[in-house]
Amino acid sequence: MEMPIVSECDVTDCAYNSDDMCHAMAITIGDSVHPKCDTYCTSVSMGVDTSCMACVGACKTTACSHNTGLECSASEISVGLKNDEIDCLTFEGR
Ligand code: SF4
Ligand code: SF4
């Protein structure tokens, strides 16, 4: 299984964000019900490697139809604000 890429994230106050893109190597999404970005971080950034495009390393949101064995099977995801939470916007309920 290929790791899905994070194609867009508009959470600009996150230390991993530059130009609406996530530059963590891999992110973790969710608890079992809510698809929040668990990697969101507001620490002072030492500078991100903008050549690095984030992938979804793990997803714990088993309520999503893209979740197979605690991994994401979508080809890509986007992340952003939804109801004041930082969520995977590609989430689809089962
Ligand atoms: S996907 Fe998560 S870790 Fe990456 S920039 Fe957005 S909020 Fe930050
Ligand atoms: S699309 Fe679904 S399985 Fe993939 S990261 Fe988002 S919530 Fe998790």
PDB file of N, CA and C and ligand atoms in Angstrom:
ATOM      1  N   MET A   1       0.843  -1.196   0.000  1.00  0.00           N
ATOM      2  CA  MET A   1       0.000   0.000   0.000  1.00  0.00           C
ATOM      3  C   MET A   1       0.882   1.250   0.000  1.00  0.00           C
ATOM      4  N   GLU A   2       0.637   2.180  -0.947  1.00  0.00           N
ATOM      5  CA  GLU A   2       1.373   3.440  -0.990  1.00  0.00           C
ATOM      6  C   GLU A   2       0.814   4.392   0.068  1.00  0.00           C
ATOM      7  N   MET A   3       1.676   5.190   0.657  1.00  0.00           N
ATOM      8  CA  MET A   3       1.172   6.185   1.603  1.00  0.00           C
ATOM      9  C   MET A   3       0.521   7.329   0.831  1.00  0.00           C
ATOM     10  N   PRO A   4      -0.700   7.734   1.213  1.00  0.00           N
ATOM     11  CA  PRO A   4      -1.362   8.853   0.533  1.00  0.00           C
ATOM     12  C   PRO A   4      -0.627  10.154   0.791  1.00  0.00           C
ATOM     13  N   ILE A   5      -0.603  11.040  -0.183  1.00  0.00           N
ATOM     14  CA  ILE A   5       0.014  12.347   0.032  1.00  0.00           C
ATOM     15  C   ILE A   5      -1.004  13.315   0.637  1.00  0.00           C
ATOM     16  N   VAL A   6      -0.487  14.298   1.344  1.00  0.00           N
ATOM     17  CA  VAL A   6      -1.314  15.403   1.837  1.00  0.00           C
ATOM     18  C   VAL A   6      -1.213  16.500   0.773  1.00  0.00           C
ATOM     19  N   SER A   7      -2.227  16.611  -0.061  1.00  0.00           N
ATOM     20  CA  SER A   7      -2.129  17.483  -1.246  1.00  0.00           C
ATOM     21  C   SER A   7      -2.327  18.950  -0.905  1.00  0.00           C
ATOM     22  N   GLU A   8      -2.947  19.244   0.240  1.00  0.00           N
ATOM     23  CA  GLU A   8      -3.233  20.629   0.594  1.00  0.00           C
ATOM     24  C   GLU A   8      -3.544  20.715   2.076  1.00  0.00           C
ATOM     25  N   CYS A   9      -3.086  21.777   2.717  1.00  0.00           N
ATOM     26  CA  CYS A   9      -3.488  22.080   4.091  1.00  0.00           C
ATOM     27  C   CYS A   9      -3.462  23.594   4.259  1.00  0.00           C
ATOM     28  N   ASP A  10      -4.587  24.145   4.672  1.00  0.00           N
ATOM     29  CA  ASP A  10      -4.650  25.612   4.807  1.00  0.00           C
ATOM     30  C   ASP A  10      -4.508  26.080   6.255  1.00  0.00           C
ATOM     31  N   VAL A  11      -3.954  25.227   7.107  1.00  0.00           N
ATOM     32  CA  VAL A  11      -3.752  25.595   8.522  1.00  0.00           C
ATOM     33  C   VAL A  11      -2.389  26.293   8.629  1.00  0.00           C
ATOM     34  N   THR A  12      -2.381  27.582   8.370  1.00  0.00           N
ATOM     35  CA  THR A  12      -1.118  28.300   8.207  1.00  0.00           C
ATOM     36  C   THR A  12      -0.387  28.549   9.519  1.00  0.00           C
ATOM     37  N   ASP A  13      -1.045  28.377  10.682  1.00  0.00           N
ATOM     38  CA  ASP A  13      -0.323  28.584  11.943  1.00  0.00           C
ATOM     39  C   ASP A  13       0.387  27.315  12.417  1.00  0.00           C
ATOM     40  N   CYS A  14       0.317  26.251  11.648  1.00  0.00           N
ATOM     41  CA  CYS A  14       1.034  25.022  12.006  1.00  0.00           C
ATOM     42  C   CYS A  14       2.498  25.145  11.570  1.00  0.00           C
ATOM     43  N   ALA A  15       3.393  24.670  12.428  1.00  0.00           N
ATOM     44  CA  ALA A  15       4.833  24.794  12.152  1.00  0.00           C
ATOM     45  C   ALA A  15       5.257  24.018  10.905  1.00  0.00           C
ATOM     46  N   TYR A  16       4.484  23.027  10.502  1.00  0.00           N
ATOM     47  CA  TYR A  16       4.835  22.221   9.319  1.00  0.00           C
ATOM     48  C   TYR A  16       4.309  22.826   8.028  1.00  0.00           C
ATOM     49  N   ASN A  17       3.552  23.942   8.136  1.00  0.00           N
ATOM     50  CA  ASN A  17       2.877  24.481   6.953  1.00  0.00           C
ATOM     51  C   ASN A  17       3.691  25.596   6.299  1.00  0.00           C
ATOM     52  N   SER A  18       3.768  25.516   4.988  1.00  0.00           N
ATOM     53  CA  SER A  18       4.325  26.613   4.193  1.00  0.00           C
ATOM     54  C   SER A  18       3.574  26.646   2.875  1.00  0.00           C
ATOM     55  N   ASP A  19       3.073  27.800   2.506  1.00  0.00           N
ATOM     56  CA  ASP A  19       2.350  27.961   1.234  1.00  0.00           C
ATOM     57  C   ASP A  19       1.185  26.980   1.093  1.00  0.00           C
ATOM     58  N   ASP A  20       0.429  26.792   2.178  1.00  0.00           N
ATOM     59  CA  ASP A  20      -0.748  25.901   2.178  1.00  0.00           C
ATOM     60  C   ASP A  20      -0.396  24.450   1.858  1.00  0.00           C
ATOM     61  N   MET A  21       0.842  24.076   2.156  1.00  0.00           N
ATOM     62  CA  MET A  21       1.266  22.682   1.978  1.00  0.00           C
ATOM     63  C   MET A  21       1.865  22.188   3.287  1.00  0.00           C
ATOM     64  N   CYS A  22       1.719  20.903   3.548  1.00  0.00           N
ATOM     65  CA  CYS A  22       2.295  20.284   4.740  1.00  0.00           C
ATOM     66  C   CYS A  22       3.664  19.699   4.385  1.00  0.00           C
ATOM     67  N   HIS A  23       4.672  20.033   5.197  1.00  0.00           N
ATOM     68  CA  HIS A  23       6.027  19.564   4.925  1.00  0.00           C
ATOM     69  C   HIS A  23       6.581  18.665   6.029  1.00  0.00           C
ATOM     70  N   ALA A  24       5.680  18.078   6.837  1.00  0.00           N
ATOM     71  CA  ALA A  24       6.115  16.992   7.715  1.00  0.00           C
ATOM     72  C   ALA A  24       6.429  15.786   6.815  1.00  0.00           C
ATOM     73  N   MET A  25       7.259  14.872   7.276  1.00  0.00           N
ATOM     74  CA  MET A  25       7.505  13.675   6.454  1.00  0.00           C
ATOM     75  C   MET A  25       6.261  12.805   6.394  1.00  0.00           C
ATOM     76  N   ALA A  26       5.604  12.678   7.547  1.00  0.00           N
ATOM     77  CA  ALA A  26       4.371  11.886   7.622  1.00  0.00           C
ATOM     78  C   ALA A  26       3.531  12.434   8.764  1.00  0.00           C
ATOM     79  N   ILE A  27       2.210  12.396   8.585  1.00  0.00           N
ATOM     80  CA  ILE A  27       1.310  12.862   9.637  1.00  0.00           C
ATOM     81  C   ILE A  27       0.457  11.701  10.125  1.00  0.00           C
ATOM     82  N   THR A  28      -0.102  11.898  11.304  1.00  0.00           N
ATOM     83  CA  THR A  28      -1.046  10.939  11.877  1.00  0.00           C
ATOM     84  C   THR A  28      -2.399  11.617  12.009  1.00  0.00           C
ATOM     85  N   ILE A  29      -3.425  10.927  11.595  1.00  0.00           N
ATOM     86  CA  ILE A  29      -4.780  11.464  11.655  1.00  0.00           C
ATOM     87  C   ILE A  29      -5.590  10.693  12.686  1.00  0.00           C
ATOM     88  N   GLY A  30      -6.333  11.485  13.470  1.00  0.00           N
ATOM     89  CA  GLY A  30      -7.481  10.975  14.156  1.00  0.00           C
ATOM     90  C   GLY A  30      -7.383  10.254  15.470  1.00  0.00           C
ATOM     91  N   ASP A  31      -8.627  10.160  16.050  1.00  0.00           N
ATOM     92  CA  ASP A  31      -8.923   9.109  17.008  1.00  0.00           C
ATOM     93  C   ASP A  31      -9.907   8.201  16.278  1.00  0.00           C
ATOM     94  N   SER A  32     -10.580   7.327  16.971  1.00  0.00           N
ATOM     95  CA  SER A  32     -11.404   6.353  16.252  1.00  0.00           C
ATOM     96  C   SER A  32     -12.608   6.980  15.549  1.00  0.00           C
ATOM     97  N   VAL A  33     -13.033   8.158  16.032  1.00  0.00           N
ATOM     98  CA  VAL A  33     -14.248   8.771  15.494  1.00  0.00           C
ATOM     99  C   VAL A  33     -13.956  10.063  14.729  1.00  0.00           C
ATOM    100  N   HIS A  34     -13.055  10.905  15.258  1.00  0.00           N
ATOM    101  CA  HIS A  34     -12.824  12.234  14.685  1.00  0.00           C
ATOM    102  C   HIS A  34     -11.510  12.260  13.889  1.00  0.00           C
ATOM    103  N   PRO A  35     -11.561  12.745  12.643  1.00  0.00           N
ATOM    104  CA  PRO A  35     -10.369  12.718  11.789  1.00  0.00           C
ATOM    105  C   PRO A  35      -9.480  13.940  11.950  1.00  0.00           C
ATOM    106  N   LYS A  36      -9.101  14.250  13.187  1.00  0.00           N
ATOM    107  CA  LYS A  36      -8.285  15.454  13.416  1.00  0.00           C
ATOM    108  C   LYS A  36      -6.834  15.189  13.032  1.00  0.00           C
ATOM    109  N   CYS A  37      -6.124  16.270  12.694  1.00  0.00           N
ATOM    110  CA  CYS A  37      -4.695  16.122  12.423  1.00  0.00           C
ATOM    111  C   CYS A  37      -3.954  16.063  13.751  1.00  0.00           C
ATOM    112  N   ASP A  38      -3.411  14.914  14.066  1.00  0.00           N
ATOM    113  CA  ASP A  38      -2.727  14.685  15.343  1.00  0.00           C
ATOM    114  C   ASP A  38      -1.304  15.234  15.326  1.00  0.00           C
ATOM    115  N   THR A  39      -0.840  15.664  14.158  1.00  0.00           N
ATOM    116  CA  THR A  39       0.539  16.144  14.015  1.00  0.00           C
ATOM    117  C   THR A  39       0.603  17.665  14.086  1.00  0.00           C
ATOM    118  N   TYR A  40      -0.554  18.319  14.082  1.00  0.00           N
ATOM    119  CA  TYR A  40      -0.619  19.787  14.185  1.00  0.00           C
ATOM    120  C   TYR A  40       0.256  20.266  15.339  1.00  0.00           C
ATOM    121  N   CYS A  41       1.030  21.299  15.087  1.00  0.00           N
ATOM    122  CA  CYS A  41       2.025  21.741  16.061  1.00  0.00           C
ATOM    123  C   CYS A  41       2.258  23.234  15.909  1.00  0.00           C
ATOM    124  N   THR A  42       2.227  23.954  17.029  1.00  0.00           N
ATOM    125  CA  THR A  42       2.430  25.401  16.954  1.00  0.00           C
ATOM    126  C   THR A  42       3.781  25.816  17.542  1.00  0.00           C
ATOM    127  N   SER A  43       4.686  24.879  17.753  1.00  0.00           N
ATOM    128  CA  SER A  43       6.027  25.236  18.221  1.00  0.00           C
ATOM    129  C   SER A  43       6.674  26.195  17.231  1.00  0.00           C
ATOM    130  N   VAL A  44       7.594  26.988  17.720  1.00  0.00           N
ATOM    131  CA  VAL A  44       8.323  27.886  16.823  1.00  0.00           C
ATOM    132  C   VAL A  44       9.075  27.033  15.805  1.00  0.00           C
ATOM    133  N   SER A  45       8.825  27.311  14.534  1.00  0.00           N
ATOM    134  CA  SER A  45       9.447  26.502  13.495  1.00  0.00           C
ATOM    135  C   SER A  45      10.915  26.858  13.323  1.00  0.00           C
ATOM    136  N   MET A  46      11.762  25.835  13.186  1.00  0.00           N
ATOM    137  CA  MET A  46      13.175  26.056  12.879  1.00  0.00           C
ATOM    138  C   MET A  46      13.372  26.138  11.366  1.00  0.00           C
ATOM    139  N   GLY A  47      12.240  26.120  10.636  1.00  0.00           N
ATOM    140  CA  GLY A  47      12.305  26.111   9.178  1.00  0.00           C
ATOM    141  C   GLY A  47      11.985  24.718   8.674  1.00  0.00           C
ATOM    142  N   VAL A  48      11.026  24.626   7.770  1.00  0.00           N
ATOM    143  CA  VAL A  48      10.650  23.322   7.250  1.00  0.00           C
ATOM    144  C   VAL A  48      11.366  23.062   5.928  1.00  0.00           C
ATOM    145  N   ASP A  49      11.552  21.804   5.612  1.00  0.00           N
ATOM    146  CA  ASP A  49      12.137  21.403   4.339  1.00  0.00           C
ATOM    147  C   ASP A  49      11.012  21.403   3.311  1.00  0.00           C
ATOM    148  N   THR A  50      10.952  22.449   2.500  1.00  0.00           N
ATOM    149  CA  THR A  50       9.827  22.583   1.578  1.00  0.00           C
ATOM    150  C   THR A  50       9.907  21.609   0.408  1.00  0.00           C
ATOM    151  N   SER A  51      11.019  20.876   0.280  1.00  0.00           N
ATOM    152  CA  SER A  51      11.078  19.840  -0.754  1.00  0.00           C
ATOM    153  C   SER A  51      10.369  18.566  -0.289  1.00  0.00           C
ATOM    154  N   CYS A  52      10.027  18.524   0.988  1.00  0.00           N
ATOM    155  CA  CYS A  52       9.385  17.338   1.558  1.00  0.00           C
ATOM    156  C   CYS A  52       7.870  17.488   1.479  1.00  0.00           C
ATOM    157  N   MET A  53       7.203  16.562   0.839  1.00  0.00           N
ATOM    158  CA  MET A  53       5.745  16.579   0.746  1.00  0.00           C
ATOM    159  C   MET A  53       5.189  15.521   1.684  1.00  0.00           C
ATOM    160  N   ALA A  54       4.306  15.927   2.571  1.00  0.00           N
ATOM    161  CA  ALA A  54       3.831  15.017   3.626  1.00  0.00           C
ATOM    162  C   ALA A  54       2.972  13.882   3.080  1.00  0.00           C
ATOM    163  N   CYS A  55       3.068  12.762   3.746  1.00  0.00           N
ATOM    164  CA  CYS A  55       2.197  11.616   3.502  1.00  0.00           C
ATOM    165  C   CYS A  55       1.422  11.317   4.786  1.00  0.00           C
ATOM    166  N   VAL A  56       0.408  10.485   4.645  1.00  0.00           N
ATOM    167  CA  VAL A  56      -0.334  10.030   5.826  1.00  0.00           C
ATOM    168  C   VAL A  56       0.339   8.747   6.318  1.00  0.00           C
ATOM    169  N   GLY A  57       1.034   8.874   7.447  1.00  0.00           N
ATOM    170  CA  GLY A  57       1.731   7.717   7.991  1.00  0.00           C
ATOM    171  C   GLY A  57       0.792   6.733   8.653  1.00  0.00           C
ATOM    172  N   ALA A  58      -0.227   7.258   9.318  1.00  0.00           N
ATOM    173  CA  ALA A  58      -1.188   6.406  10.016  1.00  0.00           C
ATOM    174  C   ALA A  58      -2.482   7.171  10.208  1.00  0.00           C
ATOM    175  N   CYS A  59      -3.571   6.446  10.214  1.00  0.00           N
ATOM    176  CA  CYS A  59      -4.873   7.047  10.510  1.00  0.00           C
ATOM    177  C   CYS A  59      -5.635   6.140  11.452  1.00  0.00           C
ATOM    178  N   LYS A  60      -6.083   6.704  12.569  1.00  0.00           N
ATOM    179  CA  LYS A  60      -6.797   5.934  13.588  1.00  0.00           C
ATOM    180  C   LYS A  60      -8.310   6.042  13.460  1.00  0.00           C
ATOM    181  N   THR A  61      -8.784   6.769  12.419  1.00  0.00           N
ATOM    182  CA  THR A  61     -10.223   7.014  12.297  1.00  0.00           C
ATOM    183  C   THR A  61     -10.901   5.861  11.555  1.00  0.00           C
ATOM    184  N   THR A  62     -11.234   4.836  12.294  1.00  0.00           N
ATOM    185  CA  THR A  62     -11.852   3.655  11.687  1.00  0.00           C
ATOM    186  C   THR A  62     -13.274   3.944  11.199  1.00  0.00           C
ATOM    187  N   ALA A  63     -13.854   5.081  11.625  1.00  0.00           N
ATOM    188  CA  ALA A  63     -15.196   5.455  11.165  1.00  0.00           C
ATOM    189  C   ALA A  63     -15.185   5.909   9.704  1.00  0.00           C
ATOM    190  N   CYS A  64     -14.006   6.123   9.115  1.00  0.00           N
ATOM    191  CA  CYS A  64     -13.910   6.591   7.721  1.00  0.00           C
ATOM    192  C   CYS A  64     -13.884   5.396   6.766  1.00  0.00           C
ATOM    193  N   SER A  65     -14.596   5.554   5.654  1.00  0.00           N
ATOM    194  CA  SER A  65     -14.675   4.453   4.684  1.00  0.00           C
ATOM    195  C   SER A  65     -13.348   4.235   3.945  1.00  0.00           C
ATOM    196  N   HIS A  66     -12.435   5.200   4.011  1.00  0.00           N
ATOM    197  CA  HIS A  66     -11.109   5.024   3.391  1.00  0.00           C
ATOM    198  C   HIS A  66     -10.137   4.288   4.298  1.00  0.00           C
ATOM    199  N   ASN A  67     -10.555   3.993   5.528  1.00  0.00           N
ATOM    200  CA  ASN A  67      -9.642   3.387   6.490  1.00  0.00           C
ATOM    201  C   ASN A  67      -9.678   1.864   6.375  1.00  0.00           C
ATOM    202  N   THR A  68      -8.497   1.309   6.169  1.00  0.00           N
ATOM    203  CA  THR A  68      -8.359  -0.146   6.089  1.00  0.00           C
ATOM    204  C   THR A  68      -7.251  -0.563   7.038  1.00  0.00           C
ATOM    205  N   GLY A  69      -7.615  -1.238   8.093  1.00  0.00           N
ATOM    206  CA  GLY A  69      -6.605  -1.719   9.040  1.00  0.00           C
ATOM    207  C   GLY A  69      -5.773  -0.611   9.645  1.00  0.00           C
ATOM    208  N   LEU A  70      -6.423   0.496   9.990  1.00  0.00           N
ATOM    209  CA  LEU A  70      -5.766   1.661  10.614  1.00  0.00           C
ATOM    210  C   LEU A  70      -4.770   2.353   9.675  1.00  0.00           C
ATOM    211  N   GLU A  71      -4.952   2.159   8.360  1.00  0.00           N
ATOM    212  CA  GLU A  71      -4.185   2.886   7.343  1.00  0.00           C
ATOM    213  C   GLU A  71      -5.178   3.562   6.404  1.00  0.00           C
ATOM    214  N   CYS A  72      -4.721   4.634   5.756  1.00  0.00           N
ATOM    215  CA  CYS A  72      -5.571   5.352   4.801  1.00  0.00           C
ATOM    216  C   CYS A  72      -5.376   4.777   3.402  1.00  0.00           C
ATOM    217  N   SER A  73      -6.467   4.446   2.739  1.00  0.00           N
ATOM    218  CA  SER A  73      -6.377   3.874   1.393  1.00  0.00           C
ATOM    219  C   SER A  73      -6.726   4.887   0.301  1.00  0.00           C
ATOM    220  N   ALA A  74      -6.977   6.153   0.670  1.00  0.00           N
ATOM    221  CA  ALA A  74      -7.217   7.186  -0.344  1.00  0.00           C
ATOM    222  C   ALA A  74      -5.904   7.478  -1.074  1.00  0.00           C
ATOM    223  N   SER A  75      -5.971   8.021  -2.281  1.00  0.00           N
ATOM    224  CA  SER A  75      -4.734   8.345  -2.997  1.00  0.00           C
ATOM    225  C   SER A  75      -4.099   9.617  -2.453  1.00  0.00           C
ATOM    226  N   GLU A  76      -4.922  10.537  -1.980  1.00  0.00           N
ATOM    227  CA  GLU A  76      -4.434  11.766  -1.373  1.00  0.00           C
ATOM    228  C   GLU A  76      -5.505  12.304  -0.448  1.00  0.00           C
ATOM    229  N   ILE A  77      -5.088  13.177   0.466  1.00  0.00           N
ATOM    230  CA  ILE A  77      -6.066  13.814   1.351  1.00  0.00           C
ATOM    231  C   ILE A  77      -5.786  15.314   1.399  1.00  0.00           C
ATOM    232  N   SER A  78      -6.783  16.066   1.845  1.00  0.00           N
ATOM    233  CA  SER A  78      -6.553  17.470   2.182  1.00  0.00           C
ATOM    234  C   SER A  78      -6.936  17.677   3.636  1.00  0.00           C
ATOM    235  N   VAL A  79      -6.308  18.657   4.241  1.00  0.00           N
ATOM    236  CA  VAL A  79      -6.520  18.958   5.659  1.00  0.00           C
ATOM    237  C   VAL A  79      -6.890  20.429   5.782  1.00  0.00           C
ATOM    238  N   GLY A  80      -7.794  20.738   6.706  1.00  0.00           N
ATOM    239  CA  GLY A  80      -8.179  22.130   6.913  1.00  0.00           C
ATOM    240  C   GLY A  80      -9.128  22.261   8.074  1.00  0.00           C
ATOM    241  N   LEU A  81      -9.608  23.469   8.287  1.00  0.00           N
ATOM    242  CA  LEU A  81     -10.525  23.730   9.392  1.00  0.00           C
ATOM    243  C   LEU A  81     -11.945  23.308   9.032  1.00  0.00           C
ATOM    244  N   LYS A  82     -12.569  22.597   9.959  1.00  0.00           N
ATOM    245  CA  LYS A  82     -13.975  22.219   9.802  1.00  0.00           C
ATOM    246  C   LYS A  82     -14.604  22.276  11.190  1.00  0.00           C
ATOM    247  N   ASN A  83     -15.619  23.108  11.341  1.00  0.00           N
ATOM    248  CA  ASN A  83     -16.252  23.293  12.655  1.00  0.00           C
ATOM    249  C   ASN A  83     -15.208  23.603  13.732  1.00  0.00           C
ATOM    250  N   ASP A  84     -14.277  24.494  13.393  1.00  0.00           N
ATOM    251  CA  ASP A  84     -13.216  24.942  14.318  1.00  0.00           C
ATOM    252  C   ASP A  84     -12.260  23.834  14.738  1.00  0.00           C
ATOM    253  N   GLU A  85     -12.251  22.723  14.021  1.00  0.00           N
ATOM    254  CA  GLU A  85     -11.273  21.672  14.297  1.00  0.00           C
ATOM    255  C   GLU A  85     -10.403  21.468  13.053  1.00  0.00           C
ATOM    256  N   ILE A  86      -9.190  20.998  13.275  1.00  0.00           N
ATOM    257  CA  ILE A  86      -8.264  20.760  12.168  1.00  0.00           C
ATOM    258  C   ILE A  86      -8.414  19.311  11.747  1.00  0.00           C
ATOM    259  N   ASP A  87      -9.107  19.116  10.640  1.00  0.00           N
ATOM    260  CA  ASP A  87      -9.547  17.777  10.260  1.00  0.00           C
ATOM    261  C   ASP A  87      -9.040  17.355   8.888  1.00  0.00           C
ATOM    262  N   CYS A  88      -9.002  16.058   8.668  1.00  0.00           N
ATOM    263  CA  CYS A  88      -8.881  15.511   7.323  1.00  0.00           C
ATOM    264  C   CYS A  88     -10.204  15.775   6.614  1.00  0.00           C
ATOM    265  N   LEU A  89     -10.160  16.565   5.543  1.00  0.00           N
ATOM    266  CA  LEU A  89     -11.388  16.940   4.821  1.00  0.00           C
ATOM    267  C   LEU A  89     -11.802  15.854   3.828  1.00  0.00           C
ATOM    268  N   THR A  90     -10.983  14.832   3.676  1.00  0.00           N
ATOM    269  CA  THR A  90     -11.300  13.715   2.768  1.00  0.00           C
ATOM    270  C   THR A  90     -12.102  12.630   3.489  1.00  0.00           C
ATOM    271  N   PHE A  91     -12.279  12.796   4.787  1.00  0.00           N
ATOM    272  CA  PHE A  91     -13.058  11.846   5.589  1.00  0.00           C
ATOM    273  C   PHE A  91     -14.429  11.585   4.960  1.00  0.00           C
ATOM    274  N   GLU A  92     -14.782  10.318   4.887  1.00  0.00           N
ATOM    275  CA  GLU A  92     -16.137   9.941   4.469  1.00  0.00           C
ATOM    276  C   GLU A  92     -16.632   8.893   5.452  1.00  0.00           C
ATOM    277  N   GLY A  93     -17.781   9.164   6.059  1.00  0.00           N
ATOM    278  CA  GLY A  93     -18.346   8.212   7.010  1.00  0.00           C
ATOM    279  C   GLY A  93     -18.756   6.918   6.331  1.00  0.00           C
ATOM    280  N   ARG A  94     -18.722   5.842   7.064  1.00  0.00           N
ATOM    281  CA  ARG A  94     -19.145   4.549   6.511  1.00  0.00           C
ATOM    282  C   ARG A  94     -20.650   4.463   6.440  1.00  0.00           C
TER     283      ARG A  94
HETATM  284  S1  SF4 B   1      -1.570  18.551   7.752  1.00  0.00           S
HETATM  285 FE1  SF4 B   1      -1.439  18.753   9.987  1.00  0.00          FE
HETATM  286  S2  SF4 B   1       0.784  18.750  10.446  1.00  0.00           S
HETATM  287 FE2  SF4 B   1       0.530  19.183   8.246  1.00  0.00          FE
HETATM  288  S3  SF4 B   1       0.521  21.422   8.074  1.00  0.00           S
HETATM  289 FE3  SF4 B   1      -1.625  20.743   8.238  1.00  0.00          FE
HETATM  290  S4  SF4 B   1      -2.124  20.859  10.429  1.00  0.00           S
HETATM  291 FE4  SF4 B   1       0.128  20.880  10.229  1.00  0.00          FE
HETATM  292  S1  SF4 B   2      -9.445   9.907   4.278  1.00  0.00           S
HETATM  293 FE1  SF4 B   2     -10.222   8.769   6.035  1.00  0.00          FE
HETATM  294  S2  SF4 B   2      -8.746   7.101   6.350  1.00  0.00           S
HETATM  295 FE2  SF4 B   2      -7.750   8.669   5.075  1.00  0.00          FE
HETATM  296  S3  SF4 B   2      -6.666   9.995   6.544  1.00  0.00           S
HETATM  297 FE3  SF4 B   2      -8.685  10.922   6.162  1.00  0.00          FE
HETATM  298  S4  SF4 B   2      -9.988  10.137   7.821  1.00  0.00           S
HETATM  299 FE4  SF4 B   2      -8.171   8.810   7.700  1.00  0.00          FE
END
